[in-house]
Coordinates of C-alpha atoms in Angstrom, one line a residue:
X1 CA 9.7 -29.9 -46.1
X2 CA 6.2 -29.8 -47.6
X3 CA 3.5 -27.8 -45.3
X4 CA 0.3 -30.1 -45.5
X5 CA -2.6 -28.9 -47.5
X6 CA -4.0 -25.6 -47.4
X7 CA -7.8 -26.9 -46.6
X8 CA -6.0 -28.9 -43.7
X9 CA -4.1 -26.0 -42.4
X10 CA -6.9 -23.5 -42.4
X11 CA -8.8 -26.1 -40.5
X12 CA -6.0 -26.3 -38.0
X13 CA -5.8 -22.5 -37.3
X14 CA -9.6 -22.6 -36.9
X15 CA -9.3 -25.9 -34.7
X16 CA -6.4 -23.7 -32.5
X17 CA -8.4 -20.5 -32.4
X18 CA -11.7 -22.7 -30.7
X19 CA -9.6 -25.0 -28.5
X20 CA -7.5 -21.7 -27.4
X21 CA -11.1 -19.9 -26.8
X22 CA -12.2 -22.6 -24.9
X23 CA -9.3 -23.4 -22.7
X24 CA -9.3 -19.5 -22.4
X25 CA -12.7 -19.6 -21.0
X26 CA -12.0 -22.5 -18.4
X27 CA -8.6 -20.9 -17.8
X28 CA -10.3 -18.1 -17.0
X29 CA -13.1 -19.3 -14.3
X30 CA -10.3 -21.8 -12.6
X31 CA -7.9 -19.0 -12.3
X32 CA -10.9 -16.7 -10.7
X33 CA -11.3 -20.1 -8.5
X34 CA -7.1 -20.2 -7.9
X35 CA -6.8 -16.8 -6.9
X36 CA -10.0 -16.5 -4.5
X37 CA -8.7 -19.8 -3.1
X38 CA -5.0 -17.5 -2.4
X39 CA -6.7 -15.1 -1.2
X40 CA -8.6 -16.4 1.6
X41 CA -5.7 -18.8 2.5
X42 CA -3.0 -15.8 3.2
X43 CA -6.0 -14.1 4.7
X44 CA -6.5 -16.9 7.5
X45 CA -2.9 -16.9 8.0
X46 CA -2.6 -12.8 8.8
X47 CA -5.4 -12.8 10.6
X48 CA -4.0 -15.4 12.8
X49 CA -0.7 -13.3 12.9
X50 CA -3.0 -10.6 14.4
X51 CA -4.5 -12.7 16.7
X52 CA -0.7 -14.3 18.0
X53 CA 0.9 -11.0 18.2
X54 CA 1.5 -7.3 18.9
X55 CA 2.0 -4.7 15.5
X56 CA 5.3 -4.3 14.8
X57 CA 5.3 -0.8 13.3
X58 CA 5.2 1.5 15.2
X59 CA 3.1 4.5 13.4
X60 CA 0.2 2.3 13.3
X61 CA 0.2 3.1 17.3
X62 CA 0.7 6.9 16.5
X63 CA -1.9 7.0 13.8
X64 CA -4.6 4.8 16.5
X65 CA -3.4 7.5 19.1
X66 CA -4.1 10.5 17.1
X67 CA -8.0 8.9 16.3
X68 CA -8.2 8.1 20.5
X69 CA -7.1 12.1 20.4
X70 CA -9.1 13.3 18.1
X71 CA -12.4 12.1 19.7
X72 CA -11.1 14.4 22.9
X73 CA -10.7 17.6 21.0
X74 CA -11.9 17.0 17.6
X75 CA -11.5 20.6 16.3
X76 CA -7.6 20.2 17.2
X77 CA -5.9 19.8 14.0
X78 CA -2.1 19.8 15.1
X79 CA -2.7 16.4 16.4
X80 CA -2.4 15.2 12.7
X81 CA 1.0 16.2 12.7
X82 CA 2.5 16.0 9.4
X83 CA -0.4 13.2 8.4
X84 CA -3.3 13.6 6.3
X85 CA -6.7 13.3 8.4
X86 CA -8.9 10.5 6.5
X87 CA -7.4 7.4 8.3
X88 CA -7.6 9.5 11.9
X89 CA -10.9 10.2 11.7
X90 CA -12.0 7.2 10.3
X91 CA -10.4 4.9 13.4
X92 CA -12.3 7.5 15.4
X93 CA -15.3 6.7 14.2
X94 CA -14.3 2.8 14.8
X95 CA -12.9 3.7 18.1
X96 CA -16.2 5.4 19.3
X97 CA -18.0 2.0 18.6
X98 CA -15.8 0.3 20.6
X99 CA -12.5 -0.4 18.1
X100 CA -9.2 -1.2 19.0
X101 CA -5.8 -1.0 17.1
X102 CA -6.6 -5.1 16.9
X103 CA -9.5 -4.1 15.1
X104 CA -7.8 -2.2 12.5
X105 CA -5.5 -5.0 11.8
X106 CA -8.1 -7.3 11.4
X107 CA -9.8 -4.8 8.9
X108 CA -6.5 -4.4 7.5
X109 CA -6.6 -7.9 6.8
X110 CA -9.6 -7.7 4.3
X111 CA -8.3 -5.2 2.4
X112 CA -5.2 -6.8 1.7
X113 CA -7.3 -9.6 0.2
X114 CA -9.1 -7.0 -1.9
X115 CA -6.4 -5.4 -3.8
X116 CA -5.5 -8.6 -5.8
X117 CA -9.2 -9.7 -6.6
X118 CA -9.5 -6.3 -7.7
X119 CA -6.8 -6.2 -9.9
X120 CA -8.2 -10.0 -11.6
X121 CA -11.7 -8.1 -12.5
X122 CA -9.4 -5.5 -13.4
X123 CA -7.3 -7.1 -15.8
X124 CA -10.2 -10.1 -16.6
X125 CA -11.8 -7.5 -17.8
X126 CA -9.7 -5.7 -20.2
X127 CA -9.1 -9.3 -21.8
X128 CA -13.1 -10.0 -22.0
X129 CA -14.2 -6.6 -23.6
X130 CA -11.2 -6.7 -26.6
X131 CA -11.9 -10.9 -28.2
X132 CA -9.4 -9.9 -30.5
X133 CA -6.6 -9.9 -28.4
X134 CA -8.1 -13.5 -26.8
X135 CA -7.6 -14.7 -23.1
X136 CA -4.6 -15.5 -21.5
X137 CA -3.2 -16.5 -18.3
X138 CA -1.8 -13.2 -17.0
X139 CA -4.8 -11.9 -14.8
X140 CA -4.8 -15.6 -13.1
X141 CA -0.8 -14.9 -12.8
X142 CA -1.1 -11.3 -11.4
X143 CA -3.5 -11.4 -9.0
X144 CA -1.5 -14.3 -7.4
X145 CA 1.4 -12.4 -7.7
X146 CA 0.0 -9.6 -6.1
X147 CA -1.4 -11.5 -3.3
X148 CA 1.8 -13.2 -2.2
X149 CA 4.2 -10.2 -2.5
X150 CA 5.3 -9.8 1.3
X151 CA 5.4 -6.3 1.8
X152 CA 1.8 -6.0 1.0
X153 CA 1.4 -9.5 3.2
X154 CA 3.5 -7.6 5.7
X155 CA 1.3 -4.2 5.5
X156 CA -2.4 -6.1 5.7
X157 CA -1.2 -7.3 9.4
X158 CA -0.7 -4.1 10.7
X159 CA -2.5 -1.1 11.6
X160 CA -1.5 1.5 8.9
X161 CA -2.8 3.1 6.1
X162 CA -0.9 0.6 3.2
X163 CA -3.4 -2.1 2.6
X164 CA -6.5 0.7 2.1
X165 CA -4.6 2.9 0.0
X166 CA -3.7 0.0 -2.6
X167 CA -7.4 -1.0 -2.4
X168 CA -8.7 2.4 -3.1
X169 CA -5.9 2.8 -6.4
X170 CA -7.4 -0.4 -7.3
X171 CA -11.1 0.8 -6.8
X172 CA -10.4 3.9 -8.4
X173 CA -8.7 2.4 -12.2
X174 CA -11.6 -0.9 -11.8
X175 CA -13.9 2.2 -11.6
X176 CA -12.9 4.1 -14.7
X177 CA -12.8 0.7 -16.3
X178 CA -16.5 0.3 -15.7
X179 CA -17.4 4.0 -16.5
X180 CA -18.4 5.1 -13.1
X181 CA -16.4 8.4 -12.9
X182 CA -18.6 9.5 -9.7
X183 CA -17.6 6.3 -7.6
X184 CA -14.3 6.6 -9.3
X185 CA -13.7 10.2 -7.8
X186 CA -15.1 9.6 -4.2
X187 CA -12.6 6.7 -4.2
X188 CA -9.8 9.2 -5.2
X189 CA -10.5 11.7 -2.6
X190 CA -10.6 9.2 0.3
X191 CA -7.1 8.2 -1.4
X192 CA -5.5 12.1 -1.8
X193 CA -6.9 12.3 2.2
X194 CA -4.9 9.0 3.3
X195 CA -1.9 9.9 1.4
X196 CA -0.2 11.9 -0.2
X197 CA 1.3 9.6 -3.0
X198 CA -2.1 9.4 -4.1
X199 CA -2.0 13.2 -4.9
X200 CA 0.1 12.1 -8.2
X201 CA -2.9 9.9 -9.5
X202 CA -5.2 13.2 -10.4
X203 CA -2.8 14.8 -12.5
X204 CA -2.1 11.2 -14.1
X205 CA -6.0 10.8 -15.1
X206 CA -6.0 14.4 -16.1
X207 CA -2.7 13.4 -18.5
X208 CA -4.7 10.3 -19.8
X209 CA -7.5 12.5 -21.0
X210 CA -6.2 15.0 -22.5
X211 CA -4.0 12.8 -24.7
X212 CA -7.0 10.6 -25.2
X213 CA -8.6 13.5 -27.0
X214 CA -5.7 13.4 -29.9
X215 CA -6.7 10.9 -32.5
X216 CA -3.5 8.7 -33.1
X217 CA -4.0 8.0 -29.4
X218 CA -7.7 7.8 -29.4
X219 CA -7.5 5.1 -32.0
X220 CA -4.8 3.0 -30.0
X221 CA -6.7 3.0 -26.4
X222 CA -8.0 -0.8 -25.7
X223 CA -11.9 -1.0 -26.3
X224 CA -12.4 -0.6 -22.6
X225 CA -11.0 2.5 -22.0
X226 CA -12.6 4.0 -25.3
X227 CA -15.5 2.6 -23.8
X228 CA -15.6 4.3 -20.5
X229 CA -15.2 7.6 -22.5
X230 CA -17.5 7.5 -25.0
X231 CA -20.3 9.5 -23.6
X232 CA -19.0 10.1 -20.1
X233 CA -18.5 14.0 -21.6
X234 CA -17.6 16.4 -18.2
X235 CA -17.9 13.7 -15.8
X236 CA -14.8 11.8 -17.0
X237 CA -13.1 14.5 -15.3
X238 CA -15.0 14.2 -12.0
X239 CA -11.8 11.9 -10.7
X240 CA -9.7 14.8 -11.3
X241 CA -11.5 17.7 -9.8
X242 CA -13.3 16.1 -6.7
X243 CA -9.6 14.9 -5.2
X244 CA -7.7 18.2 -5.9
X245 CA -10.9 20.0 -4.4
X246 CA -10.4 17.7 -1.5
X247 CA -6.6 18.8 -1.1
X248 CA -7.3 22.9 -1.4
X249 CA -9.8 22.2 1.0
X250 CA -7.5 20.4 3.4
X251 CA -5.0 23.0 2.8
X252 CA -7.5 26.1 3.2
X253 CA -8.5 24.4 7.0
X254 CA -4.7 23.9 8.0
X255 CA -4.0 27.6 6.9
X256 CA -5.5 29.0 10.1
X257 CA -3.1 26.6 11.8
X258 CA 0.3 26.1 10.5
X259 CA 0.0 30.3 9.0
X260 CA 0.5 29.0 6.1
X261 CA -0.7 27.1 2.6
X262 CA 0.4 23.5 2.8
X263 CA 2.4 24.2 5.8
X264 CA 2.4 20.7 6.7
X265 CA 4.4 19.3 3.3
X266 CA 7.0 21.5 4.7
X267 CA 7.0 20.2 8.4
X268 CA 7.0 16.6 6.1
X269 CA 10.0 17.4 4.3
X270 CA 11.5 18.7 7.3
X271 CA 11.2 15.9 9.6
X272 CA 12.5 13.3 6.5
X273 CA 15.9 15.3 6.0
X274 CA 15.8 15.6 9.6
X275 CA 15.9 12.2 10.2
X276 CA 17.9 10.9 6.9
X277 CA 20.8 13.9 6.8
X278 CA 20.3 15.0 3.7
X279 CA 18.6 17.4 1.9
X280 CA 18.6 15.7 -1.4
X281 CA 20.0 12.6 -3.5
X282 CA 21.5 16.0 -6.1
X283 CA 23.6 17.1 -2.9
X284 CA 25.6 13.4 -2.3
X285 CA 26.7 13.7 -5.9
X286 CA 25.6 11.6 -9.5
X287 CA 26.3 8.4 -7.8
X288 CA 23.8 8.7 -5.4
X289 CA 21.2 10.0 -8.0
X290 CA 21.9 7.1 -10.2
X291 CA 21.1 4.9 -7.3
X292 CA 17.9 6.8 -5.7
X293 CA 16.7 6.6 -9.6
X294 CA 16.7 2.9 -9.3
X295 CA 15.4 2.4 -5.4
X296 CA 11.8 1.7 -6.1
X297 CA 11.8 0.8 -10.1
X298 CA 14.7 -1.7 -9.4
X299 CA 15.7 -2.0 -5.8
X300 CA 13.0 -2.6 -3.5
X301 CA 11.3 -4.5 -6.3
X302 CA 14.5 -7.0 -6.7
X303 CA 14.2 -7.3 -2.6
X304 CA 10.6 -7.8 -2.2
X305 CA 10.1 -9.9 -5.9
X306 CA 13.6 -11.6 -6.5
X307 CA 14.3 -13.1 -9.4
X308 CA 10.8 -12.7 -11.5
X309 CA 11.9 -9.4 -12.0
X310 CA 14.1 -10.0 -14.7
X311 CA 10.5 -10.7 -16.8
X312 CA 9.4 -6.8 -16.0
X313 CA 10.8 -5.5 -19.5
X314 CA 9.4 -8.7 -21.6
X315 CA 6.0 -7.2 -19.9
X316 CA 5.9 -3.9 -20.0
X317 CA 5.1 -3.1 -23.4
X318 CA 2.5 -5.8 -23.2
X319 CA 0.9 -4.0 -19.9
X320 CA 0.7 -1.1 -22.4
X321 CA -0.9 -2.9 -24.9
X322 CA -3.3 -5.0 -23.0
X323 CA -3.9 -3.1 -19.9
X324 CA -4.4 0.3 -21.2
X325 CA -2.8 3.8 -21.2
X326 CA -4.7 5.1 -18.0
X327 CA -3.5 1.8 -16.0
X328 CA 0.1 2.4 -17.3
X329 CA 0.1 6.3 -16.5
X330 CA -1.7 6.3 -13.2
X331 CA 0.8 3.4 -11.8
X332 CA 3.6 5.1 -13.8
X333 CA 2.8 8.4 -11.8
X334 CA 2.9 7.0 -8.1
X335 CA 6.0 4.9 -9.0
X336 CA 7.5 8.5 -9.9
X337 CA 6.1 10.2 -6.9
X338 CA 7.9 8.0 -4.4
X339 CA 10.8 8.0 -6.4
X340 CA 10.7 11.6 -6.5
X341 CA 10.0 12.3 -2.4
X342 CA 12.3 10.0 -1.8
X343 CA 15.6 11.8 -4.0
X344 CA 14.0 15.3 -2.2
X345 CA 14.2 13.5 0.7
X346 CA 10.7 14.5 1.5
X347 CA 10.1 10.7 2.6
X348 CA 12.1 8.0 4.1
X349 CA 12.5 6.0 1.8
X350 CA 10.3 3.1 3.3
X351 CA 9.7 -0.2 2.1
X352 CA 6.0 0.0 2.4
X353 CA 6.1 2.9 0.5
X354 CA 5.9 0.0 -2.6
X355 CA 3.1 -1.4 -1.5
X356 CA 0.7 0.3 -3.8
X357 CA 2.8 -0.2 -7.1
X358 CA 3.0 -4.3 -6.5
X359 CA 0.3 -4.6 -8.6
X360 CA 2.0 -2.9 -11.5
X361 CA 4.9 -4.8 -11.3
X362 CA 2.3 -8.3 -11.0
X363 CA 0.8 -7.1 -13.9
X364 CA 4.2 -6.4 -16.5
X365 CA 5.5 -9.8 -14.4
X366 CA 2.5 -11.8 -15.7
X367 CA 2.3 -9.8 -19.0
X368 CA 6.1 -11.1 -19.6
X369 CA 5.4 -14.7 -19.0
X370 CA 2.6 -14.7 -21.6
X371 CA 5.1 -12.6 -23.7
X372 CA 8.2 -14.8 -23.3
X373 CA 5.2 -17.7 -23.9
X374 CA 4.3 -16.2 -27.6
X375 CA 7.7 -15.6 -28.4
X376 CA 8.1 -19.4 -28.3
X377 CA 4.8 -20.5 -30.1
X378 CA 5.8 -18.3 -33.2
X379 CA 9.6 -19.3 -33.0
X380 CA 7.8 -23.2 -33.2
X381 CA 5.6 -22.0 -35.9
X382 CA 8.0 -19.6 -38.4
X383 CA 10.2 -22.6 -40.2
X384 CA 7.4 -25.2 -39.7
X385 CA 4.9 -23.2 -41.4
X386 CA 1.4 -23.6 -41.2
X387 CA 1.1 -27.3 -40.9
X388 CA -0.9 -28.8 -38.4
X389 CA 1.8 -30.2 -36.2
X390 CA 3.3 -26.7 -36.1
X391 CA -0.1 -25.4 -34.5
X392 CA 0.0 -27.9 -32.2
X393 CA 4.1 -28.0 -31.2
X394 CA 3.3 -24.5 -31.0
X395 CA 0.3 -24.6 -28.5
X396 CA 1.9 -26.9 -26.1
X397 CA 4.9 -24.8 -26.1
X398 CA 3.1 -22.2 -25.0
X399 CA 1.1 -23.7 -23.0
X400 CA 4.4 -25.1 -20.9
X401 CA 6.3 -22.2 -20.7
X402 CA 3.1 -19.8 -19.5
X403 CA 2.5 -23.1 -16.8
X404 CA 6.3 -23.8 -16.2
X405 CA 7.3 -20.0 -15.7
X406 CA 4.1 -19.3 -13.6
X407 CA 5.5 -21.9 -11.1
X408 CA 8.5 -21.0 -10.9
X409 CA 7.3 -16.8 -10.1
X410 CA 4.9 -18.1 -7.8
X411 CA 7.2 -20.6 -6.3
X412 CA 9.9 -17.7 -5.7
X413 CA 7.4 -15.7 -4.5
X414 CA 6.2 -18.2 -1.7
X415 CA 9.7 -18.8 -1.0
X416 CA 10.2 -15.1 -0.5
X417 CA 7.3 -14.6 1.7
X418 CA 8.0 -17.3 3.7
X419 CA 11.2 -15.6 4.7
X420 CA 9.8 -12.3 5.2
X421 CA 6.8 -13.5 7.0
X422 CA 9.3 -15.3 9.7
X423 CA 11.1 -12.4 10.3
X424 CA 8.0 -10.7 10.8
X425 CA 6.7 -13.1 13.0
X426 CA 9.8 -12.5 15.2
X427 CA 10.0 -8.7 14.9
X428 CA 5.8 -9.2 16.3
X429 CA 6.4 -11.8 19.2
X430 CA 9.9 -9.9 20.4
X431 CA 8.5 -5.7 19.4
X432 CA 8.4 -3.1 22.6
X433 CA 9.6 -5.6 25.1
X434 CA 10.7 -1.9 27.0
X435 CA 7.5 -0.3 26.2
X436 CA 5.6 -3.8 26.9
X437 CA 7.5 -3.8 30.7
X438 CA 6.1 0.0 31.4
X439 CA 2.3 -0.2 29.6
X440 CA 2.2 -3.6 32.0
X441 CA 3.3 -1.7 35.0
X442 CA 1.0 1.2 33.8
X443 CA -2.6 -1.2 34.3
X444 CA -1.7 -1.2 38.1
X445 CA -1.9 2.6 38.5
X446 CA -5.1 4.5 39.3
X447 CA -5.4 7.6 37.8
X448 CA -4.8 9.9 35.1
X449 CA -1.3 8.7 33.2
X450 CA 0.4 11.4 30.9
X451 CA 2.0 9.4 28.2
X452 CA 3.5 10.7 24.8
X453 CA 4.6 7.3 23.6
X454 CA 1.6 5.8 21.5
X455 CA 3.1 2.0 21.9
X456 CA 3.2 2.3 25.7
X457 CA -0.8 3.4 25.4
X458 CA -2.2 1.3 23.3
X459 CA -0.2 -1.9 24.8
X460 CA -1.4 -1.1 28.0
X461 CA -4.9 -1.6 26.8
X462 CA -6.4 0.9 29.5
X463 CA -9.3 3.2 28.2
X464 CA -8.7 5.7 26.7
X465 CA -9.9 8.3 29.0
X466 CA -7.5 7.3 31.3
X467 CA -4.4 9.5 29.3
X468 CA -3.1 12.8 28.7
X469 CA -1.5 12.2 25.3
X470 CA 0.1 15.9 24.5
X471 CA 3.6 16.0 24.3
X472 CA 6.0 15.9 27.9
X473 CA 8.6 18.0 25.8
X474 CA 6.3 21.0 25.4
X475 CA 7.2 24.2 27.6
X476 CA 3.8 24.1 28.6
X477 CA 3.5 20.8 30.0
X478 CA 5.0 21.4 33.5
X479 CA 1.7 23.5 34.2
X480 CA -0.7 20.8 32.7
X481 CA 0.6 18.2 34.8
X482 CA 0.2 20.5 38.2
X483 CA -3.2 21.0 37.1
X484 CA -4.2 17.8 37.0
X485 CA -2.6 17.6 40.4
X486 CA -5.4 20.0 41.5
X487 CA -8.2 17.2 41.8
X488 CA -5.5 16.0 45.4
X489 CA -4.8 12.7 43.3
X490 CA -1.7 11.3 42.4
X491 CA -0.9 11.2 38.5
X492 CA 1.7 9.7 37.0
X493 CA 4.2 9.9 34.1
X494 CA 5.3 7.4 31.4
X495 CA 7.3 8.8 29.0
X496 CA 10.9 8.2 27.5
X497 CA 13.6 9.1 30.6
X498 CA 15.0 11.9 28.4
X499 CA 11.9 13.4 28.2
X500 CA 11.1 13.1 32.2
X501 CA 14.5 14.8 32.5
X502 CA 13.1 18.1 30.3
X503 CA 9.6 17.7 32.2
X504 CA 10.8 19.3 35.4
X505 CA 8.9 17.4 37.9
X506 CA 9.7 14.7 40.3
X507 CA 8.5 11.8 42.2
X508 CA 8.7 8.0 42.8
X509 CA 9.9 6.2 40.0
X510 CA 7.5 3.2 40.2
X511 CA 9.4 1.5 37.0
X512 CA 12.1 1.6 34.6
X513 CA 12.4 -0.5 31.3
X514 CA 14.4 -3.1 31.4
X515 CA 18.3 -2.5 31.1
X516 CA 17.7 1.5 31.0
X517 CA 19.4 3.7 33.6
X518 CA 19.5 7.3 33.3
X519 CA 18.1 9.5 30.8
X520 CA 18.2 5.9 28.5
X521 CA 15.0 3.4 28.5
X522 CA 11.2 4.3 29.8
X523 CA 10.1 5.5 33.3
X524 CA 7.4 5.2 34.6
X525 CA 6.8 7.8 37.6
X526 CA 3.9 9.1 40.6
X527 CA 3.6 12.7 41.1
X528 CA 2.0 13.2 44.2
X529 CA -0.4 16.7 45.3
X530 CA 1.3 19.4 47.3
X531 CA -0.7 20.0 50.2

């Protein structure tokens, strides 16, 4: 078959390079318009989960607790337990202006929105700085992604530390991608304070620039991270010395109260094995290594994603290629890190615990669409040759299959979430109906109310200085509840039956959760003065 002239194919390559620019460029400001337009849409709809229900996790009440705590004895660093401080002190801060936990949510909300726009600029810009490489639809396709995965739609409705840590990982790379190492690093050390998977990041950017500084690699970085580097000299490294500063730190001022460095990763580590059984994925035999390899690369992706997953390894080289080294190390890093914890069983293994690598897997997702998409245009191109009918077979192919698989990820995705987001919605209107019956019975006491169960508090919505929060299990806590006793007031008790049974006191019981008898359910019980 002859090819058509070579005048009229040149002209059709140059004709394909403009329109592809162009429909690049409006590609690019509709999908900014698309994904804003996602964004605030799944923002209305958690916010109006926070308004129609109660927070189903529970550690969001512990970590609100802990802040409500902290403002009573703020140079009390046990009541961190095996928690890093930022998020505690930060809600006390909010909780001294007058915060809630409904509060939190509702900030929580915002900064679920933020991590997909951030990772759009992110990836927008990568594409912008490097014409070479052209535009595509991937950012558009990410940041969509990103925004309807429903663990992170799950995680920005409730009061925990998921939505600001993906945020701040976000901040952090969009940082370095614009050259501000300073903002970069303050972002990090809020992140290594919040959590400790952000502790792998550091030693990740600390990787990227040392094998930045060999030349084969040097020459193979996109133009924005060469950019970033060029000239940054000592401050590049700014985002590795500020966090780990941040951690001796935190480590040096728990020494004086665990009696030990990093006492608290063992307490951690402790409490996980506790709970799980085990003491590692090594000790239950190859098997169970194989499968705790796979939990959050394969696993709890295939759970949260479905089906678009199977795009990942058409992607990931092309995430390399067109998103950078640092991006692909840094998320690389905390994807190890919680598979790591989680084989030491050092964590348990949560869900949630993905919420700051959905991103990376949005990113290879989209980057596999667009790769699966080129594949095509050259497969329409190679036995057509360069005839103008080849360009344009080509374009359209590529053009449907970027469109017609972006619909069909987003639809699964939708799909997905509205599933999860049900459940959710169920776990929210039916969570604590025990703990809901004693925190109501609580509002109709007057006094002081010792209560180690954070729900019970905070769903009680009494202020705060109205609670003696230390733990009812504690040897000591027989004395602090006859010295409260001292004032010839009544107090009262609520606290888990088993616990009243260790507590060594007595009284009324005023109410028991429903269904409970015995040392099962919540109590709630008056402890009158000895005269």
């Amino acid at each position: 078959m002859a090819g058509a002239p070579l005048g009229t194919a040149s002209n059709a390559r140059q004709t394909s390079r403009e329109r592809a620019s162009l429909l690049g460029a409006l590609a690019a400001g509709r999908g900014w318009g698309l994904v804003v337009c996602v964004v605030v849409g799944l923002s209305i709809w958690r916010a109006a989960f926070v308004v129609a229900g109660v927070d189903p996790d529970s550690d969001a009440y512990g970590h609100h607790t802990i802040a409500r705590q902290i403002l009573v004895d703020p140079r009390d660093l046990t009541v961190h337990w095996v928690w890093l401080p930022f998020f505690h002190y930060a809600q006390a801060a909010a909780i001294a202006l007058g915060g809630t936990l409904q509060s939190v949510r509702l900030f929580n909300v915002v900064l679920a929105a933020a991590t997909p726009l951030l990772l759009y600029a992110l990836m927008r810009r990568h594409r912008t700085t490097d014409p070479a490489q052209g535009l595509d639809g991937a950012p558009t396709i990410a940041a969509a992604l990103a925004a309807v995965s429903p663990i992170a739609m799950q995680m920005g409705t409730t009061g925990q530390t998921e939505p600001l840590f993906a945020a701040l990982v976000a901040s952090t790379l969009a940082l370095l991608s614009w050259a501000r190492h300073g903002l970069a690093a303050l972002a990090l050390t809020v992140a290594v304070l919040l959590r400790y998977e952000a502790w792998a990041v550091p030693p990740a950017i600390a990787a990227f620039l040392l094998l930045a500084r060999v030349p084969w690699v040097r020459a193979r970085l996109s133009p924005t991270e060469r950019a970033s580097l060029e000239g940054a000299g000592a401050r590049a490294w700014l985002p590795v010395v500020a966090p780990l500063v941040a951690i001796f730190v935190w480590a040096a001022i728990r020494r004086g109260v665990d009696g030990g460095w990093f006492r608290f990763l063992h307490q951690t580590r402790e409490f996980a094995t506790g709970a799980l059984g085990a003491k590692s994925s090594f000790a239950l035999g190859p098997a169970q290594v194989l499968e705790d390899l796979g939990k959050y690369a394969i696993k709890v992706p295939w759970r949260v994603v479905g089906y678009p997953i199977l795009l990942v390894p058409f992607g990931v080289w092309r995430t390399l290629r067109r998103e950078g080294l640092r991006f692909f190390v840094v998320f690389g890093a905390l994807l190890a890190f919680v598979t790591l914890t989680w084989m030491l069983r050092s964590s348990l293994g949560l869900d949630r615990h993905f919420v700051v690598i959905v991103p990376f897997y949005a990113a290879m997702i989209a980057n596999g669409i667009v790769a699966v998409a080129e594949g095509i245009d050259h497969g329409f191109r190679k036995p057509t040759g360069a005839s103008v009918h080849a360009f344009a077979a080509s374009g359209a192919a590529r053009a449907a299959v970027i469109f017609g698989l972006a619909v069909a990820v987003l639809g699964d995705g939708w799909s997905i979430l509205r599933v999860w987001m049900r459940d959710w919605e169920n776990a929210s209107l039916g969570a604590w109906p025990d703990r809901r019956e004693i925190a109501a019975r609580v509002r109709d006491v007057d006094g002081i109310v010792f209560c180690d169960e954070p729900t019970v508090e905070i769903l009680s919505g009494l202020d705060r200085h109205r609670f003696d929060r230390r733990q009812l299990t504690h040897k000591n806590a027989p004395g602090w509840v006859h010295d409260a006793l001292a004032t010839g007031k009544p107090v009262f008790v609520a606290t888990w039956a088993v616990h009243l049974k260790k507590l060594g006191v007595s009284g009324p019981i005023l109410a028991r959760s429903p269904g409970s008898s015995g040392d099962s359910g919540f109590v709630l019980m008056r402890v009158d003065a000895t005269r």
